[in-house]
Amino acid sequence: MNSLTRITRGIGVAFKDGRVKGILAFTIGMILWASVFYHFVEGWSWLDSIYFSVVTISTVGFGDFSPETAAGKIFTMIYIIVGLGVFVTAATTVADTILSQDDKKADK
C-alpha cells in the first residue's frame, strides 16, 4: 500500500478515536477562547484573532500581529505556555494513532 493511502486511512481512523477527538476539541476550544479574548481586548477582527491564536499556539509566530495591551501580553504569555503543551499533545496523539495503524497491520 502506498504512503498516501496509509496516511489517509490513518487520519480517518485517528478522527474516529476518542482520545484524538477529545484533545482536538480541547485544542479548538483553546483557540476559540483565545480568539474571543483577542477580539474584545485587543480589538482585532475575528479573522485576525483566530489567525493570531493559531499562529501562536503552533509556535509559528510570524510577528505580523502582537498584543498592545498589558492584559493581552499577559494572556499571550500564559496562552503560549499552556497552549504549546496542548498543541504538541494533539499533534502527538494524532501521529501516534496514525502510526499505530501500521503496527496493527504488521501484527496480523
PDB file of N, CA and C in Angstrom:
ATOM      1  N   MET A   1       0.851  -1.172   0.000  1.00  0.00           N
ATOM      2  CA  MET A   1       0.000   0.000   0.000  1.00  0.00           C
ATOM      3  C   MET A   1       0.899   1.238   0.000  1.00  0.00           C
ATOM      4  N   ASN A   2       0.568   2.215  -0.821  1.00  0.00           N
ATOM      5  CA  ASN A   2       1.449   3.379  -0.890  1.00  0.00           C
ATOM      6  C   ASN A   2       1.272   4.286   0.328  1.00  0.00           C
ATOM      7  N   SER A   3       2.215   5.158   0.502  1.00  0.00           N
ATOM      8  CA  SER A   3       2.261   6.003   1.704  1.00  0.00           C
ATOM      9  C   SER A   3       1.059   6.924   1.821  1.00  0.00           C
ATOM     10  N   LEU A   4       0.630   7.525   0.720  1.00  0.00           N
ATOM     11  CA  LEU A   4      -0.508   8.440   0.773  1.00  0.00           C
ATOM     12  C   LEU A   4      -1.779   7.719   1.220  1.00  0.00           C
ATOM     13  N   THR A   5      -1.983   6.521   0.732  1.00  0.00           N
ATOM     14  CA  THR A   5      -3.146   5.734   1.130  1.00  0.00           C
ATOM     15  C   THR A   5      -3.077   5.390   2.613  1.00  0.00           C
ATOM     16  N   ARG A   6      -1.901   4.993   3.096  1.00  0.00           N
ATOM     17  CA  ARG A   6      -1.744   4.664   4.519  1.00  0.00           C
ATOM     18  C   ARG A   6      -2.002   5.881   5.392  1.00  0.00           C
ATOM     19  N   ILE A   7      -1.484   7.026   4.990  1.00  0.00           N
ATOM     20  CA  ILE A   7      -1.685   8.248   5.773  1.00  0.00           C
ATOM     21  C   ILE A   7      -3.161   8.637   5.776  1.00  0.00           C
ATOM     22  N   THR A   8      -3.795   8.586   4.623  1.00  0.00           N
ATOM     23  CA  THR A   8      -5.216   8.934   4.524  1.00  0.00           C
ATOM     24  C   THR A   8      -6.062   7.999   5.389  1.00  0.00           C
ATOM     25  N   ARG A   9      -5.797   6.709   5.315  1.00  0.00           N
ATOM     26  CA  ARG A   9      -6.525   5.736   6.133  1.00  0.00           C
ATOM     27  C   ARG A   9      -6.259   5.996   7.612  1.00  0.00           C
ATOM     28  N   GLY A  10      -5.007   6.282   7.942  1.00  0.00           N
ATOM     29  CA  GLY A  10      -4.650   6.551   9.329  1.00  0.00           C
ATOM     30  C   GLY A  10      -5.335   7.788   9.876  1.00  0.00           C
ATOM     31  N   ILE A  11      -5.447   8.830   9.071  1.00  0.00           N
ATOM     32  CA  ILE A  11      -6.145  10.047   9.504  1.00  0.00           C
ATOM     33  C   ILE A  11      -7.611   9.746   9.741  1.00  0.00           C
ATOM     34  N   GLY A  12      -8.208   8.955   8.854  1.00  0.00           N
ATOM     35  CA  GLY A  12      -9.613   8.560   9.038  1.00  0.00           C
ATOM     36  C   GLY A  12      -9.822   7.811  10.343  1.00  0.00           C
ATOM     37  N   VAL A  13      -8.933   6.892  10.641  1.00  0.00           N
ATOM     38  CA  VAL A  13      -9.014   6.132  11.892  1.00  0.00           C
ATOM     39  C   VAL A  13      -8.771   7.057  13.090  1.00  0.00           C
ATOM     40  N   ALA A  14      -7.817   7.963  12.965  1.00  0.00           N
ATOM     41  CA  ALA A  14      -7.485   8.876  14.062  1.00  0.00           C
ATOM     42  C   ALA A  14      -8.688   9.724  14.452  1.00  0.00           C
ATOM     43  N   PHE A  15      -9.425  10.223  13.464  1.00  0.00           N
ATOM     44  CA  PHE A  15     -10.565  11.077  13.769  1.00  0.00           C
ATOM     45  C   PHE A  15     -11.762  10.321  14.325  1.00  0.00           C
ATOM     46  N   LYS A  16     -11.696   8.997  14.337  1.00  0.00           N
ATOM     47  CA  LYS A  16     -12.734   8.188  14.975  1.00  0.00           C
ATOM     48  C   LYS A  16     -12.341   7.809  16.403  1.00  0.00           C
ATOM     49  N   ASP A  17     -11.081   8.013  16.755  1.00  0.00           N
ATOM     50  CA  ASP A  17     -10.555   7.665  18.077  1.00  0.00           C
ATOM     51  C   ASP A  17     -11.013   8.692  19.116  1.00  0.00           C
ATOM     52  N   GLY A  18     -11.506   8.220  20.238  1.00  0.00           N
ATOM     53  CA  GLY A  18     -11.992   9.098  21.294  1.00  0.00           C
ATOM     54  C   GLY A  18     -10.921  10.014  21.865  1.00  0.00           C
ATOM     55  N   ARG A  19      -9.703   9.494  22.029  1.00  0.00           N
ATOM     56  CA  ARG A  19      -8.607  10.335  22.537  1.00  0.00           C
ATOM     57  C   ARG A  19      -8.335  11.494  21.599  1.00  0.00           C
ATOM     58  N   VAL A  20      -8.285  11.195  20.320  1.00  0.00           N
ATOM     59  CA  VAL A  20      -7.992  12.218  19.319  1.00  0.00           C
ATOM     60  C   VAL A  20      -9.110  13.259  19.299  1.00  0.00           C
ATOM     61  N   LYS A  21     -10.354  12.798  19.299  1.00  0.00           N
ATOM     62  CA  LYS A  21     -11.480  13.732  19.296  1.00  0.00           C
ATOM     63  C   LYS A  21     -11.430  14.655  20.513  1.00  0.00           C
ATOM     64  N   GLY A  22     -11.135  14.085  21.671  1.00  0.00           N
ATOM     65  CA  GLY A  22     -11.098  14.877  22.895  1.00  0.00           C
ATOM     66  C   GLY A  22     -10.006  15.931  22.880  1.00  0.00           C
ATOM     67  N   ILE A  23      -8.812  15.551  22.514  1.00  0.00           N
ATOM     68  CA  ILE A  23      -7.698  16.509  22.535  1.00  0.00           C
ATOM     69  C   ILE A  23      -7.854  17.543  21.431  1.00  0.00           C
ATOM     70  N   LEU A  24      -8.392  17.152  20.274  1.00  0.00           N
ATOM     71  CA  LEU A  24      -8.629  18.135  19.217  1.00  0.00           C
ATOM     72  C   LEU A  24      -9.731  19.115  19.611  1.00  0.00           C
ATOM     73  N   ALA A  25     -10.758  18.614  20.273  1.00  0.00           N
ATOM     74  CA  ALA A  25     -11.823  19.501  20.756  1.00  0.00           C
ATOM     75  C   ALA A  25     -11.265  20.494  21.772  1.00  0.00           C
ATOM     76  N   PHE A  26     -10.406  20.017  22.659  1.00  0.00           N
ATOM     77  CA  PHE A  26      -9.789  20.899  23.651  1.00  0.00           C
ATOM     78  C   PHE A  26      -8.898  21.944  22.968  1.00  0.00           C
ATOM     79  N   THR A  27      -8.146  21.525  21.966  1.00  0.00           N
ATOM     80  CA  THR A  27      -7.271  22.437  21.238  1.00  0.00           C
ATOM     81  C   THR A  27      -8.094  23.507  20.511  1.00  0.00           C
ATOM     82  N   ILE A  28      -9.141  23.083  19.836  1.00  0.00           N
ATOM     83  CA  ILE A  28     -10.010  24.035  19.138  1.00  0.00           C
ATOM     84  C   ILE A  28     -10.672  24.976  20.139  1.00  0.00           C
ATOM     85  N   GLY A  29     -11.072  24.428  21.294  1.00  0.00           N
ATOM     86  CA  GLY A  29     -11.656  25.270  22.340  1.00  0.00           C
ATOM     87  C   GLY A  29     -10.684  26.339  22.825  1.00  0.00           C
ATOM     88  N   MET A  30      -9.434  25.957  23.002  1.00  0.00           N
ATOM     89  CA  MET A  30      -8.423  26.942  23.421  1.00  0.00           C
ATOM     90  C   MET A  30      -8.234  28.025  22.368  1.00  0.00           C
ATOM     91  N   ILE A  31      -8.203  27.629  21.102  1.00  0.00           N
ATOM     92  CA  ILE A  31      -8.042  28.599  20.023  1.00  0.00           C
ATOM     93  C   ILE A  31      -9.229  29.556  19.993  1.00  0.00           C
ATOM     94  N   LEU A  32     -10.424  29.027  20.137  1.00  0.00           N
ATOM     95  CA  LEU A  32     -11.619  29.883  20.136  1.00  0.00           C
ATOM     96  C   LEU A  32     -11.641  30.803  21.347  1.00  0.00           C
ATOM     97  N   TRP A  33     -11.286  30.267  22.508  1.00  0.00           N
ATOM     98  CA  TRP A  33     -11.239  31.064  23.740  1.00  0.00           C
ATOM     99  C   TRP A  33     -10.253  32.217  23.580  1.00  0.00           C
ATOM    100  N   ALA A  34      -9.070  31.929  23.053  1.00  0.00           N
ATOM    101  CA  ALA A  34      -8.067  32.966  22.838  1.00  0.00           C
ATOM    102  C   ALA A  34      -8.549  33.969  21.792  1.00  0.00           C
ATOM    103  N   SER A  35      -9.218  33.493  20.766  1.00  0.00           N
ATOM    104  CA  SER A  35      -9.719  34.377  19.718  1.00  0.00           C
ATOM    105  C   SER A  35     -10.739  35.368  20.257  1.00  0.00           C
ATOM    106  N   VAL A  36     -11.620  34.897  21.110  1.00  0.00           N
ATOM    107  CA  VAL A  36     -12.604  35.790  21.745  1.00  0.00           C
ATOM    108  C   VAL A  36     -11.875  36.846  22.572  1.00  0.00           C
ATOM    109  N   PHE A  37     -10.876  36.417  23.325  1.00  0.00           N
ATOM    110  CA  PHE A  37     -10.098  37.352  24.137  1.00  0.00           C
ATOM    111  C   PHE A  37      -9.460  38.423  23.256  1.00  0.00           C
ATOM    112  N   TYR A  38      -8.756  38.009  22.217  1.00  0.00           N
ATOM    113  CA  TYR A  38      -8.064  38.966  21.353  1.00  0.00           C
ATOM    114  C   TYR A  38      -9.047  39.900  20.636  1.00  0.00           C
ATOM    115  N   HIS A  39     -10.182  39.351  20.257  1.00  0.00           N
ATOM    116  CA  HIS A  39     -11.177  40.167  19.567  1.00  0.00           C
ATOM    117  C   HIS A  39     -11.655  41.316  20.458  1.00  0.00           C
ATOM    118  N   PHE A  40     -11.965  40.995  21.697  1.00  0.00           N
ATOM    119  CA  PHE A  40     -12.524  42.007  22.586  1.00  0.00           C
ATOM    120  C   PHE A  40     -11.470  42.855  23.300  1.00  0.00           C
ATOM    121  N   VAL A  41     -10.368  42.256  23.700  1.00  0.00           N
ATOM    122  CA  VAL A  41      -9.353  43.012  24.442  1.00  0.00           C
ATOM    123  C   VAL A  41      -8.447  43.810  23.505  1.00  0.00           C
ATOM    124  N   GLU A  42      -7.994  43.195  22.433  1.00  0.00           N
ATOM    125  CA  GLU A  42      -7.090  43.875  21.502  1.00  0.00           C
ATOM    126  C   GLU A  42      -7.841  44.618  20.398  1.00  0.00           C
ATOM    127  N   GLY A  43      -9.128  44.300  20.239  1.00  0.00           N
ATOM    128  CA  GLY A  43      -9.919  44.982  19.218  1.00  0.00           C
ATOM    129  C   GLY A  43      -9.657  44.508  17.803  1.00  0.00           C
ATOM    130  N   TRP A  44      -9.136  43.304  17.658  1.00  0.00           N
ATOM    131  CA  TRP A  44      -8.843  42.751  16.337  1.00  0.00           C
ATOM    132  C   TRP A  44     -10.108  42.170  15.719  1.00  0.00           C
ATOM    133  N   SER A  45     -10.099  42.035  14.403  1.00  0.00           N
ATOM    134  CA  SER A  45     -11.216  41.375  13.718  1.00  0.00           C
ATOM    135  C   SER A  45     -11.231  39.900  14.119  1.00  0.00           C
ATOM    136  N   TRP A  46     -12.355  39.229  13.831  1.00  0.00           N
ATOM    137  CA  TRP A  46     -12.437  37.803  14.168  1.00  0.00           C
ATOM    138  C   TRP A  46     -11.383  37.005  13.413  1.00  0.00           C
ATOM    139  N   LEU A  47     -11.199  37.328  12.137  1.00  0.00           N
ATOM    140  CA  LEU A  47     -10.208  36.598  11.342  1.00  0.00           C
ATOM    141  C   LEU A  47      -8.807  36.807  11.900  1.00  0.00           C
ATOM    142  N   ASP A  48      -8.453  38.046  12.209  1.00  0.00           N
ATOM    143  CA  ASP A  48      -7.133  38.314  12.772  1.00  0.00           C
ATOM    144  C   ASP A  48      -6.954  37.640  14.127  1.00  0.00           C
ATOM    145  N   SER A  49      -7.996  37.610  14.920  1.00  0.00           N
ATOM    146  CA  SER A  49      -7.934  36.977  16.241  1.00  0.00           C
ATOM    147  C   SER A  49      -7.709  35.477  16.138  1.00  0.00           C
ATOM    148  N   ILE A  50      -8.445  34.844  15.246  1.00  0.00           N
ATOM    149  CA  ILE A  50      -8.282  33.394  15.055  1.00  0.00           C
ATOM    150  C   ILE A  50      -6.903  33.098  14.463  1.00  0.00           C
ATOM    151  N   TYR A  51      -6.521  33.883  13.477  1.00  0.00           N
ATOM    152  CA  TYR A  51      -5.204  33.722  12.842  1.00  0.00           C
ATOM    153  C   TYR A  51      -4.087  33.814  13.888  1.00  0.00           C
ATOM    154  N   PHE A  52      -4.123  34.853  14.713  1.00  0.00           N
ATOM    155  CA  PHE A  52      -3.078  35.030  15.717  1.00  0.00           C
ATOM    156  C   PHE A  52      -3.092  33.880  16.724  1.00  0.00           C
ATOM    157  N   SER A  53      -4.281  33.428  17.105  1.00  0.00           N
ATOM    158  CA  SER A  53      -4.387  32.317  18.060  1.00  0.00           C
ATOM    159  C   SER A  53      -3.757  31.048  17.515  1.00  0.00           C
ATOM    160  N   VAL A  54      -4.008  30.748  16.252  1.00  0.00           N
ATOM    161  CA  VAL A  54      -3.454  29.541  15.631  1.00  0.00           C
ATOM    162  C   VAL A  54      -1.945  29.673  15.447  1.00  0.00           C
ATOM    163  N   VAL A  55      -1.507  30.815  14.948  1.00  0.00           N
ATOM    164  CA  VAL A  55      -0.075  31.037  14.719  1.00  0.00           C
ATOM    165  C   VAL A  55       0.695  30.979  16.039  1.00  0.00           C
ATOM    166  N   THR A  56       0.103  31.490  17.100  1.00  0.00           N
ATOM    167  CA  THR A  56       0.760  31.494  18.400  1.00  0.00           C
ATOM    168  C   THR A  56       0.824  30.100  19.004  1.00  0.00           C
ATOM    169  N   ILE A  57      -0.294  29.382  19.019  1.00  0.00           N
ATOM    170  CA  ILE A  57      -0.324  28.062  19.663  1.00  0.00           C
ATOM    171  C   ILE A  57       0.539  27.059  18.896  1.00  0.00           C
ATOM    172  N   SER A  58       0.700  27.267  17.592  1.00  0.00           N
ATOM    173  CA  SER A  58       1.511  26.346  16.795  1.00  0.00           C
ATOM    174  C   SER A  58       2.986  26.740  16.774  1.00  0.00           C
ATOM    175  N   THR A  59       3.328  27.791  17.465  1.00  0.00           N
ATOM    176  CA  THR A  59       4.682  28.336  17.602  1.00  0.00           C
ATOM    177  C   THR A  59       5.271  28.854  16.299  1.00  0.00           C
ATOM    178  N   VAL A  60       4.435  29.117  15.308  1.00  0.00           N
ATOM    179  CA  VAL A  60       4.936  29.679  14.048  1.00  0.00           C
ATOM    180  C   VAL A  60       5.360  31.122  14.286  1.00  0.00           C
ATOM    181  N   GLY A  61       4.472  31.924  14.844  1.00  0.00           N
ATOM    182  CA  GLY A  61       4.798  33.290  15.237  1.00  0.00           C
ATOM    183  C   GLY A  61       5.375  34.161  14.143  1.00  0.00           C
ATOM    184  N   PHE A  62       4.600  34.496  13.134  1.00  0.00           N
ATOM    185  CA  PHE A  62       5.083  35.320  12.031  1.00  0.00           C
ATOM    186  C   PHE A  62       5.491  36.719  12.470  1.00  0.00           C
ATOM    187  N   GLY A  63       4.894  37.243  13.518  1.00  0.00           N
ATOM    188  CA  GLY A  63       5.249  38.560  14.014  1.00  0.00           C
ATOM    189  C   GLY A  63       4.485  39.700  13.375  1.00  0.00           C
ATOM    190  N   ASP A  64       3.499  39.384  12.540  1.00  0.00           N
ATOM    191  CA  ASP A  64       2.731  40.447  11.906  1.00  0.00           C
ATOM    192  C   ASP A  64       1.693  41.060  12.847  1.00  0.00           C
ATOM    193  N   PHE A  65       1.343  40.367  13.917  1.00  0.00           N
ATOM    194  CA  PHE A  65       0.462  40.891  14.955  1.00  0.00           C
ATOM    195  C   PHE A  65       1.151  40.702  16.290  1.00  0.00           C
ATOM    196  N   SER A  66       0.880  41.594  17.203  1.00  0.00           N
ATOM    197  CA  SER A  66       1.327  41.393  18.580  1.00  0.00           C
ATOM    198  C   SER A  66       0.405  42.191  19.491  1.00  0.00           C
ATOM    199  N   PRO A  67       0.144  41.656  20.660  1.00  0.00           N
ATOM    200  CA  PRO A  67      -0.744  42.344  21.605  1.00  0.00           C
ATOM    201  C   PRO A  67      -0.157  43.698  22.008  1.00  0.00           C
ATOM    202  N   GLU A  68      -1.023  44.683  22.149  1.00  0.00           N
ATOM    203  CA  GLU A  68      -0.598  46.026  22.535  1.00  0.00           C
ATOM    204  C   GLU A  68      -0.919  46.331  23.995  1.00  0.00           C
ATOM    205  N   THR A  69      -1.942  45.679  24.543  1.00  0.00           N
ATOM    206  CA  THR A  69      -2.350  45.963  25.917  1.00  0.00           C
ATOM    207  C   THR A  69      -1.573  45.088  26.892  1.00  0.00           C
ATOM    208  N   ALA A  70      -1.497  45.540  28.132  1.00  0.00           N
ATOM    209  CA  ALA A  70      -0.833  44.732  29.173  1.00  0.00           C
ATOM    210  C   ALA A  70      -1.590  43.422  29.371  1.00  0.00           C
ATOM    211  N   ALA A  71      -2.915  43.493  29.377  1.00  0.00           N
ATOM    212  CA  ALA A  71      -3.721  42.277  29.547  1.00  0.00           C
ATOM    213  C   ALA A  71      -3.461  41.302  28.401  1.00  0.00           C
ATOM    214  N   GLY A  72      -3.347  41.827  27.188  1.00  0.00           N
ATOM    215  CA  GLY A  72      -3.077  40.982  26.029  1.00  0.00           C
ATOM    216  C   GLY A  72      -1.725  40.314  26.101  1.00  0.00           C
ATOM    217  N   LYS A  73      -0.739  41.040  26.574  1.00  0.00           N
ATOM    218  CA  LYS A  73       0.609  40.479  26.697  1.00  0.00           C
ATOM    219  C   LYS A  73       0.662  39.393  27.773  1.00  0.00           C
ATOM    220  N   ILE A  74       0.028  39.656  28.906  1.00  0.00           N
ATOM    221  CA  ILE A  74       0.000  38.661  29.993  1.00  0.00           C
ATOM    222  C   ILE A  74      -0.761  37.419  29.543  1.00  0.00           C
ATOM    223  N   PHE A  75      -1.924  37.623  28.924  1.00  0.00           N
ATOM    224  CA  PHE A  75      -2.715  36.493  28.433  1.00  0.00           C
ATOM    225  C   PHE A  75      -1.908  35.669  27.431  1.00  0.00           C
ATOM    226  N   THR A  76      -1.211  36.345  26.522  1.00  0.00           N
ATOM    227  CA  THR A  76      -0.433  35.649  25.495  1.00  0.00           C
ATOM    228  C   THR A  76       0.677  34.803  26.111  1.00  0.00           C
ATOM    229  N   MET A  77       1.332  35.310  27.138  1.00  0.00           N
ATOM    230  CA  MET A  77       2.376  34.515  27.795  1.00  0.00           C
ATOM    231  C   MET A  77       1.792  33.230  28.384  1.00  0.00           C
ATOM    232  N   ILE A  78       0.653  33.335  29.040  1.00  0.00           N
ATOM    233  CA  ILE A  78       0.000  32.158  29.631  1.00  0.00           C
ATOM    234  C   ILE A  78      -0.485  31.226  28.525  1.00  0.00           C
ATOM    235  N   TYR A  79      -1.080  31.818  27.495  1.00  0.00           N
ATOM    236  CA  TYR A  79      -1.600  31.038  26.364  1.00  0.00           C
ATOM    237  C   TYR A  79      -0.489  30.239  25.679  1.00  0.00           C
ATOM    238  N   ILE A  80       0.671  30.841  25.522  1.00  0.00           N
ATOM    239  CA  ILE A  80       1.801  30.133  24.901  1.00  0.00           C
ATOM    240  C   ILE A  80       2.244  28.960  25.766  1.00  0.00           C
ATOM    241  N   ILE A  81       2.399  29.187  27.056  1.00  0.00           N
ATOM    242  CA  ILE A  81       2.876  28.120  27.952  1.00  0.00           C
ATOM    243  C   ILE A  81       1.901  26.955  27.989  1.00  0.00           C
ATOM    244  N   VAL A  82       0.623  27.253  28.167  1.00  0.00           N
ATOM    245  CA  VAL A  82      -0.386  26.186  28.237  1.00  0.00           C
ATOM    246  C   VAL A  82      -0.664  25.631  26.846  1.00  0.00           C
ATOM    247  N   GLY A  83      -0.834  26.520  25.877  1.00  0.00           N
ATOM    248  CA  GLY A  83      -1.208  26.115  24.531  1.00  0.00           C
ATOM    249  C   GLY A  83      -0.178  25.265  23.834  1.00  0.00           C
ATOM    250  N   LEU A  84       1.087  25.541  24.076  1.00  0.00           N
ATOM    251  CA  LEU A  84       2.127  24.739  23.446  1.00  0.00           C
ATOM    252  C   LEU A  84       2.016  23.272  23.859  1.00  0.00           C
ATOM    253  N   GLY A  85       1.824  23.049  25.132  1.00  0.00           N
ATOM    254  CA  GLY A  85       1.661  21.673  25.616  1.00  0.00           C
ATOM    255  C   GLY A  85       0.450  20.994  25.010  1.00  0.00           C
ATOM    256  N   VAL A  86      -0.648  21.722  24.920  1.00  0.00           N
ATOM    257  CA  VAL A  86      -1.877  21.170  24.345  1.00  0.00           C
ATOM    258  C   VAL A  86      -1.682  20.880  22.857  1.00  0.00           C
ATOM    259  N   PHE A  87      -1.068  21.807  22.135  1.00  0.00           N
ATOM    260  CA  PHE A  87      -0.854  21.628  20.705  1.00  0.00           C
ATOM    261  C   PHE A  87       0.062  20.435  20.424  1.00  0.00           C
ATOM    262  N   VAL A  88       1.137  20.328  21.177  1.00  0.00           N
ATOM    263  CA  VAL A  88       2.070  19.203  20.985  1.00  0.00           C
ATOM    264  C   VAL A  88       1.379  17.882  21.324  1.00  0.00           C
ATOM    265  N   THR A  89       0.580  17.880  22.378  1.00  0.00           N
ATOM    266  CA  THR A  89      -0.170  16.672  22.737  1.00  0.00           C
ATOM    267  C   THR A  89      -1.131  16.285  21.627  1.00  0.00           C
ATOM    268  N   ALA A  90      -1.821  17.258  21.048  1.00  0.00           N
ATOM    269  CA  ALA A  90      -2.755  16.967  19.958  1.00  0.00           C
ATOM    270  C   ALA A  90      -2.017  16.390  18.750  1.00  0.00           C
ATOM    271  N   ALA A  91      -0.930  17.028  18.354  1.00  0.00           N
ATOM    272  CA  ALA A  91      -0.168  16.547  17.199  1.00  0.00           C
ATOM    273  C   ALA A  91       0.403  15.154  17.453  1.00  0.00           C
ATOM    274  N   THR A  92       0.904  14.926  18.659  1.00  0.00           N
ATOM    275  CA  THR A  92       1.475  13.626  19.010  1.00  0.00           C
ATOM    276  C   THR A  92       0.400  12.542  19.033  1.00  0.00           C
ATOM    277  N   THR A  93      -0.760  12.862  19.569  1.00  0.00           N
ATOM    278  CA  THR A  93      -1.849  11.887  19.652  1.00  0.00           C
ATOM    279  C   THR A  93      -2.325  11.493  18.262  1.00  0.00           C
ATOM    280  N   VAL A  94      -2.481  12.467  17.382  1.00  0.00           N
ATOM    281  CA  VAL A  94      -2.899  12.164  16.007  1.00  0.00           C
ATOM    282  C   VAL A  94      -1.827  11.323  15.318  1.00  0.00           C
ATOM    283  N   ALA A  95      -0.567  11.725  15.423  1.00  0.00           N
ATOM    284  CA  ALA A  95       0.518  10.979  14.781  1.00  0.00           C
ATOM    285  C   ALA A  95       0.628   9.561  15.340  1.00  0.00           C
ATOM    286  N   ASP A  96       0.503   9.416  16.651  1.00  0.00           N
ATOM    287  CA  ASP A  96       0.577   8.097  17.276  1.00  0.00           C
ATOM    288  C   ASP A  96      -0.543   7.191  16.779  1.00  0.00           C
ATOM    289  N   THR A  97      -1.730   7.742  16.649  1.00  0.00           N
ATOM    290  CA  THR A  97      -2.862   6.947  16.172  1.00  0.00           C
ATOM    291  C   THR A  97      -2.650   6.521  14.721  1.00  0.00           C
ATOM    292  N   ILE A  98      -2.140   7.432  13.912  1.00  0.00           N
ATOM    293  CA  ILE A  98      -1.880   7.096  12.507  1.00  0.00           C
ATOM    294  C   ILE A  98      -0.797   6.023  12.409  1.00  0.00           C
ATOM    295  N   LEU A  99       0.292   6.196  13.140  1.00  0.00           N
ATOM    296  CA  LEU A  99       1.391   5.235  13.075  1.00  0.00           C
ATOM    297  C   LEU A  99       1.032   3.883  13.672  1.00  0.00           C
ATOM    298  N   SER A 100       0.149   3.876  14.668  1.00  0.00           N
ATOM    299  CA  SER A 100      -0.233   2.601  15.275  1.00  0.00           C
ATOM    300  C   SER A 100      -1.046   1.744  14.315  1.00  0.00           C
ATOM    301  N   GLN A 101      -1.626   2.349  13.292  1.00  0.00           N
ATOM    302  CA  GLN A 101      -2.352   1.571  12.291  1.00  0.00           C
ATOM    303  C   GLN A 101      -1.394   0.666  11.525  1.00  0.00           C
ATOM    304  N   ASP A 102      -0.199   1.163  11.249  1.00  0.00           N
ATOM    305  CA  ASP A 102       0.808   0.333  10.573  1.00  0.00           C
ATOM    306  C   ASP A 102       1.250  -0.809  11.484  1.00  0.00           C
ATOM    307  N   ASP A 103       1.376  -0.554  12.786  1.00  0.00           N
ATOM    308  CA  ASP A 103       1.764  -1.601  13.732  1.00  0.00           C
ATOM    309  C   ASP A 103       0.707  -2.689  13.801  1.00  0.00           C
ATOM    310  N   LYS A 104      -0.556  -2.302  13.777  1.00  0.00           N
ATOM    311  CA  LYS A 104      -1.651  -3.293  13.836  1.00  0.00           C
ATOM    312  C   LYS A 104      -1.661  -4.151  12.579  1.00  0.00           C
ATOM    313  N   LYS A 105      -1.380  -3.547  11.427  1.00  0.00           N
ATOM    314  CA  LYS A 105      -1.323  -4.304  10.173  1.00  0.00           C
ATOM    315  C   LYS A 105      -0.149  -5.281  10.190  1.00  0.00           C
ATOM    316  N   ALA A 106       0.972  -4.853  10.747  1.00  0.00           N
ATOM    317  CA  ALA A 106       2.176  -5.697  10.791  1.00  0.00           C
ATOM    318  C   ALA A 106       1.969  -6.905  11.706  1.00  0.00           C
ATOM    319  N   ASP A 107       1.157  -6.728  12.771  1.00  0.00           N
ATOM    320  CA  ASP A 107       0.903  -7.816  13.711  1.00  0.00           C
ATOM    321  C   ASP A 107       0.029  -8.903  13.115  1.00  0.00           C
ATOM    322  N   LYS A 108      -0.749  -8.568  12.108  1.00  0.00           N
ATOM    323  CA  LYS A 108      -1.668  -9.555  11.519  1.00  0.00           C
ATOM    324  C   LYS A 108      -0.978 -10.525  10.609  1.00  0.00           C
TER     325      LYS A 108
END
